[in-house]
Amino acid sequence: MIPGIDPSRVPRHIALVMDGNGRWAQQRGLKRTEGHAAGEEALFDTVEGGLELGLKWMTVYAFSTENWRRPLDEVRFLMRFNESLLLRRRDDLNERGVRVRFIGRRGGRVPKRVVRHIEDTEALTAKNRRMTLTFAFNYGGRAELTDAVRSIAREVAAGRMRADSIDEKTLSRHLYAPDMPDPDLMVRTSGEFRVSNYLLWESAYSEFVFTDVLWPDFRAEHLYNAVREFQRRDRRFGGLEPGSESA
Ligand code: IPE
Ligand code: IPE
Ligand code: MG
């Protein structure tokens, strides 16, 4: 039991934009990369909090398709850092019943060795069901939709599908993780009010919670606060709240 949280209304899926590492480091006179390194403890405390909540799906934005625009040193650091984090933490995550998955483009500039470690980790944890922790890595919402359209177009060209039969479910089925439920709650740290190309299709009806906390300072208690805020919201999905139909 977590005070102030109704366990029967915990979101099924929480997606987080882990933002503010650079500013956290800057405030301390450190290098930006030291901010990324400090984000690791935040991530694992948040995962712990998710497990405590009984959360089934957590997705974290680790590297966007636009992050290649950063200085080469930082990009290189982020590739190596994400790889080493995976290698250091995967056995622990596995023992906790966490299934680790990745969404995003696996080719392009992502080093082959990193892709191999991603695939190994996915295989190692594939049978776990307590929680699915998805890393959005070399991920962009527009890239994901573009890739979905390409794969649908191939099916149409091969005569396996009629263009007129394409509907929203077709698109959902062609996303990187077709079995992943849409996020109920999206959390972004560091006081930025942007989507930054994250889960564009999937977030159509997500509730957004923004906090000024910089990612390296984020902890399970901040996740709980976001869930408390979520539980105060009315989700209407374009309809009306029950009991307000008489206008
Ligand atoms: C988020 O922190 C981590 C990544 C984008 C990889 P930033 O690096 O964006 O930190 P700020 O926004 O510059 O403070
Ligand atoms: C979004 O943060 C990407 C990740 C957290 C990995 P950014 O810091 O890259 O987003 P912008 O550039 O501020 O929109
Ligand atoms: Mg940022």
Coordinates of C-alpha atoms and ligand atoms in Angstrom, one line a residue:
M1 CA 0.0 0.0 0.0
I2 CA 1.3 3.4 -0.9
P3 CA -0.4 6.3 0.9
G4 CA -2.8 8.3 -1.2
I5 CA -2.8 5.8 -4.1
D6 CA -5.8 3.7 -5.0
P7 CA -4.3 0.3 -5.9
S8 CA -7.2 -0.6 -8.1
R9 CA -6.6 2.5 -10.3
V10 CA -2.9 2.3 -10.9
P11 CA -2.1 3.1 -14.6
R12 CA -1.4 0.1 -16.7
H13 CA 1.4 1.9 -18.5
I14 CA 3.5 4.9 -17.5
A15 CA 5.9 6.4 -20.1
L16 CA 8.7 8.7 -18.8
V17 CA 10.8 11.4 -20.6
M18 CA 14.0 11.3 -18.6
D19 CA 15.0 14.9 -19.2
G20 CA 17.3 17.4 -17.5
N21 CA 20.6 15.4 -17.0
G22 CA 22.7 18.1 -18.7
R23 CA 21.2 20.9 -16.6
W24 CA 21.6 18.9 -13.4
A25 CA 25.3 18.5 -14.2
Q26 CA 25.8 22.1 -15.2
Q27 CA 24.3 23.3 -11.9
R28 CA 27.0 21.3 -10.1
G29 CA 29.9 22.4 -12.3
L30 CA 30.1 18.9 -13.8
K31 CA 30.3 17.6 -17.3
R32 CA 26.9 16.9 -19.1
T33 CA 27.9 13.2 -19.3
E34 CA 28.1 13.0 -15.5
G35 CA 24.4 14.1 -15.4
H36 CA 23.6 11.1 -17.6
A37 CA 25.6 8.8 -15.3
A38 CA 23.6 10.2 -12.3
G39 CA 20.4 9.4 -14.1
E40 CA 21.0 5.7 -13.6
E41 CA 20.1 5.7 -9.9
A42 CA 17.0 7.7 -10.7
L43 CA 16.0 5.1 -13.3
F44 CA 16.4 2.2 -11.0
D45 CA 14.7 3.8 -8.0
T46 CA 11.8 4.6 -10.4
V47 CA 11.7 1.0 -11.6
E48 CA 11.6 -0.1 -8.0
G49 CA 8.7 2.3 -7.4
G50 CA 6.9 0.9 -10.4
L51 CA 7.3 -2.7 -9.1
E52 CA 6.0 -1.5 -5.7
L53 CA 3.0 0.0 -7.4
G54 CA 2.3 -3.2 -9.3
L55 CA 2.8 -1.3 -12.6
K56 CA 2.8 -3.7 -15.6
W57 CA 4.4 -1.5 -18.2
M58 CA 7.0 1.2 -17.9
T59 CA 8.6 2.9 -20.9
V60 CA 11.6 5.3 -20.7
Y61 CA 13.0 7.6 -23.4
A62 CA 16.7 6.9 -23.4
F63 CA 17.8 8.2 -26.8
S64 CA 15.8 10.0 -29.5
T65 CA 16.4 9.9 -33.3
E66 CA 17.2 13.6 -32.9
N67 CA 19.8 13.1 -30.2
W68 CA 22.3 12.2 -32.9
R69 CA 22.5 16.0 -33.4
R70 CA 24.5 16.3 -30.1
P71 CA 28.3 16.6 -30.0
L72 CA 30.0 13.3 -31.0
D73 CA 31.5 12.9 -27.6
E74 CA 28.2 13.0 -25.9
V75 CA 26.6 10.6 -28.4
R76 CA 29.5 8.2 -28.0
F77 CA 29.1 8.4 -24.2
L78 CA 25.4 7.7 -24.4
M79 CA 25.9 4.6 -26.6
R80 CA 28.5 3.2 -24.3
F81 CA 26.6 4.2 -21.1
N82 CA 23.4 2.6 -22.2
E83 CA 25.2 -0.6 -23.2
S84 CA 27.1 -0.8 -19.9
L85 CA 23.9 -0.1 -17.9
L86 CA 22.2 -3.0 -19.7
L87 CA 25.1 -5.4 -19.0
R88 CA 25.4 -4.4 -15.3
R89 CA 21.7 -4.4 -14.5
R90 CA 20.1 -7.1 -16.7
D91 CA 20.6 -10.0 -14.2
D92 CA 19.1 -8.0 -11.4
L93 CA 16.1 -7.0 -13.6
N94 CA 15.7 -10.6 -14.7
E95 CA 15.7 -11.8 -11.0
R96 CA 13.0 -9.2 -10.3
G97 CA 10.8 -10.6 -13.0
V98 CA 11.2 -7.6 -15.3
R99 CA 11.0 -8.2 -19.1
V100 CA 13.3 -5.7 -20.8
R101 CA 12.5 -4.6 -24.4
F102 CA 13.6 -1.9 -26.8
I103 CA 11.7 0.2 -29.3
G104 CA 13.4 2.2 -31.9
R105 CA 15.5 1.8 -35.0
R106 CA 18.2 -0.8 -34.6
G107 CA 20.3 -0.1 -37.6
G108 CA 21.9 3.2 -38.8
R109 CA 24.4 4.6 -36.4
V110 CA 23.7 2.3 -33.5
P111 CA 26.9 0.2 -33.0
K112 CA 26.4 -3.5 -33.9
R113 CA 27.7 -4.6 -30.5
V114 CA 25.0 -2.5 -28.7
V115 CA 22.3 -4.1 -30.9
R116 CA 23.7 -7.5 -30.0
H117 CA 23.5 -6.7 -26.2
I118 CA 19.9 -5.4 -26.7
E119 CA 18.9 -8.7 -28.4
D120 CA 20.6 -10.8 -25.7
T121 CA 18.9 -8.9 -22.9
E122 CA 15.5 -9.2 -24.6
A123 CA 16.0 -12.9 -25.0
L124 CA 17.3 -13.3 -21.4
T125 CA 14.2 -11.6 -19.9
A126 CA 11.6 -12.6 -22.5
K127 CA 9.6 -14.9 -20.2
N128 CA 9.2 -12.4 -17.4
R129 CA 5.8 -10.9 -16.8
R130 CA 5.9 -8.9 -13.6
M131 CA 6.7 -5.7 -15.4
T132 CA 7.8 -4.8 -19.0
L133 CA 10.4 -2.1 -19.0
T134 CA 10.8 -0.7 -22.5
F135 CA 13.7 1.5 -23.5
A136 CA 12.9 3.9 -26.3
F137 CA 16.4 4.0 -27.9
N138 CA 17.2 5.6 -31.2
Y139 CA 13.4 6.1 -31.1
G140 CA 11.3 8.7 -32.8
G141 CA 7.5 8.7 -33.0
R142 CA 7.7 9.9 -36.6
A143 CA 10.3 7.2 -37.5
E144 CA 8.0 4.6 -35.9
L145 CA 5.0 5.8 -38.0
T146 CA 7.1 6.0 -41.1
D147 CA 8.4 2.4 -40.5
A148 CA 4.8 1.2 -40.0
V149 CA 3.6 2.8 -43.2
R150 CA 6.5 1.2 -45.1
S151 CA 5.7 -2.2 -43.8
I152 CA 2.0 -1.8 -44.6
A153 CA 2.8 -0.6 -48.1
R154 CA 4.9 -3.7 -48.6
E155 CA 2.0 -5.9 -47.7
V156 CA -0.3 -4.0 -50.0
A157 CA 2.2 -4.2 -52.9
A158 CA 2.6 -8.0 -52.3
G159 CA -1.2 -8.4 -52.5
R160 CA -1.6 -9.5 -48.9
M161 CA -3.7 -6.5 -47.9
R162 CA -6.2 -4.2 -49.6
A163 CA -5.5 -0.4 -49.2
D164 CA -9.2 0.1 -48.3
S165 CA -9.0 -2.3 -45.4
I166 CA -6.3 -0.3 -43.6
D167 CA -7.7 1.0 -40.4
E168 CA -6.3 2.2 -37.0
K169 CA -5.8 -1.3 -35.8
T170 CA -3.7 -2.0 -38.9
L171 CA -1.4 0.8 -38.0
S172 CA -1.2 -0.2 -34.3
R173 CA -0.2 -3.7 -35.4
H174 CA 2.7 -2.4 -37.3
L175 CA 4.3 -0.3 -34.5
Y176 CA 7.5 -1.5 -32.9
A177 CA 5.7 -3.1 -30.0
P178 CA 2.2 -4.1 -31.2
D179 CA 1.3 -5.7 -27.9
M180 CA 2.2 -2.7 -25.7
P181 CA -0.9 -0.9 -24.4
D182 CA -1.0 2.9 -24.9
P183 CA 0.5 4.8 -22.0
D184 CA -2.2 6.0 -19.6
L185 CA 0.3 8.5 -18.0
M186 CA 3.2 10.4 -19.5
V187 CA 5.7 12.0 -17.2
R188 CA 8.3 14.6 -18.3
T189 CA 10.9 15.9 -15.9
S190 CA 12.9 19.2 -16.0
G191 CA 10.1 21.6 -16.6
E192 CA 9.9 21.2 -20.4
F193 CA 6.4 21.0 -21.8
R194 CA 7.1 19.1 -25.0
V195 CA 6.5 15.7 -26.5
S196 CA 9.8 15.7 -28.4
N197 CA 8.7 13.0 -30.8
Y198 CA 7.9 10.5 -28.1
L199 CA 5.1 7.9 -28.6
L200 CA 3.1 10.1 -30.9
W201 CA 0.5 7.5 -31.9
E202 CA 0.4 5.8 -28.5
S203 CA -0.1 9.0 -26.5
A204 CA -3.4 10.1 -28.2
Y205 CA -5.3 9.9 -24.9
S206 CA -2.5 9.8 -22.3
E207 CA -2.6 12.1 -19.3
F208 CA 0.4 14.3 -19.0
V209 CA 2.2 15.2 -15.8
F210 CA 5.1 17.6 -15.9
T211 CA 7.5 18.2 -13.1
D212 CA 10.4 20.6 -12.6
V213 CA 12.5 17.9 -11.0
L214 CA 15.6 17.2 -13.1
W215 CA 15.9 13.5 -14.0
P216 CA 18.9 12.6 -11.8
D217 CA 16.9 13.8 -8.8
F218 CA 13.8 11.8 -9.7
R219 CA 12.9 9.0 -7.3
A220 CA 10.0 6.6 -6.7
E221 CA 8.3 9.2 -4.5
H222 CA 8.1 11.5 -7.6
L223 CA 6.5 8.6 -9.6
Y224 CA 4.0 8.2 -6.8
N225 CA 3.2 11.9 -6.9
A226 CA 2.5 11.6 -10.7
V227 CA 0.2 8.7 -10.1
R228 CA -1.6 10.6 -7.3
E229 CA -2.1 13.5 -9.8
F230 CA -3.3 10.9 -12.5
Q231 CA -5.9 9.6 -10.1
R232 CA -7.3 13.1 -9.6
R233 CA -7.9 13.5 -13.4
D234 CA -11.1 12.7 -15.3
R235 CA -10.4 10.7 -18.5
R236 CA -13.2 11.2 -21.0
F237 CA -11.8 9.9 -24.3
G238 CA -13.9 12.4 -26.2
G239 CA -17.1 11.3 -24.4
L240 CA -18.9 12.7 -21.3
E241 CA -18.4 11.8 -17.7
P242 CA -21.0 9.4 -16.4
G243 CA -23.8 11.3 -14.9
S244 CA -23.4 14.5 -17.0
E245 CA -25.4 13.4 -20.0
S246 CA -28.4 15.6 -19.4
A247 CA -27.5 18.9 -21.1
Ligands
IPE1 C1 18.0 13.8 -21.1 O1 18.8 14.8 -20.5 C2 18.9 12.7 -21.6 C3 18.9 12.5 -23.0 C4 18.3 13.3 -23.9 C5 19.8 11.5 -23.5 P1 19.4 16.0 -21.4 O2 20.8 15.6 -21.9 O3 18.5 16.3 -22.5 O4 19.5 17.2 -20.4 P2 19.2 18.7 -20.6 O5 17.8 18.8 -21.2 O6 20.2 19.2 -21.6 O7 19.3 19.3 -19.3
IPE2 C1 14.0 14.0 -25.2 O1 14.8 14.9 -24.5 C2 14.8 12.7 -25.5 C3 15.2 12.0 -24.3 C4 14.9 12.2 -23.0 C5 16.0 10.8 -24.6 P1 15.6 16.1 -25.3 O2 16.3 16.8 -24.3 O3 16.4 15.4 -26.4 O4 14.4 16.9 -26.0 P2 14.4 18.4 -26.5 O5 15.6 18.5 -27.4 O6 14.6 19.3 -25.3 O7 13.1 18.6 -27.1
MG3 MG 16.9 17.6 -22.6

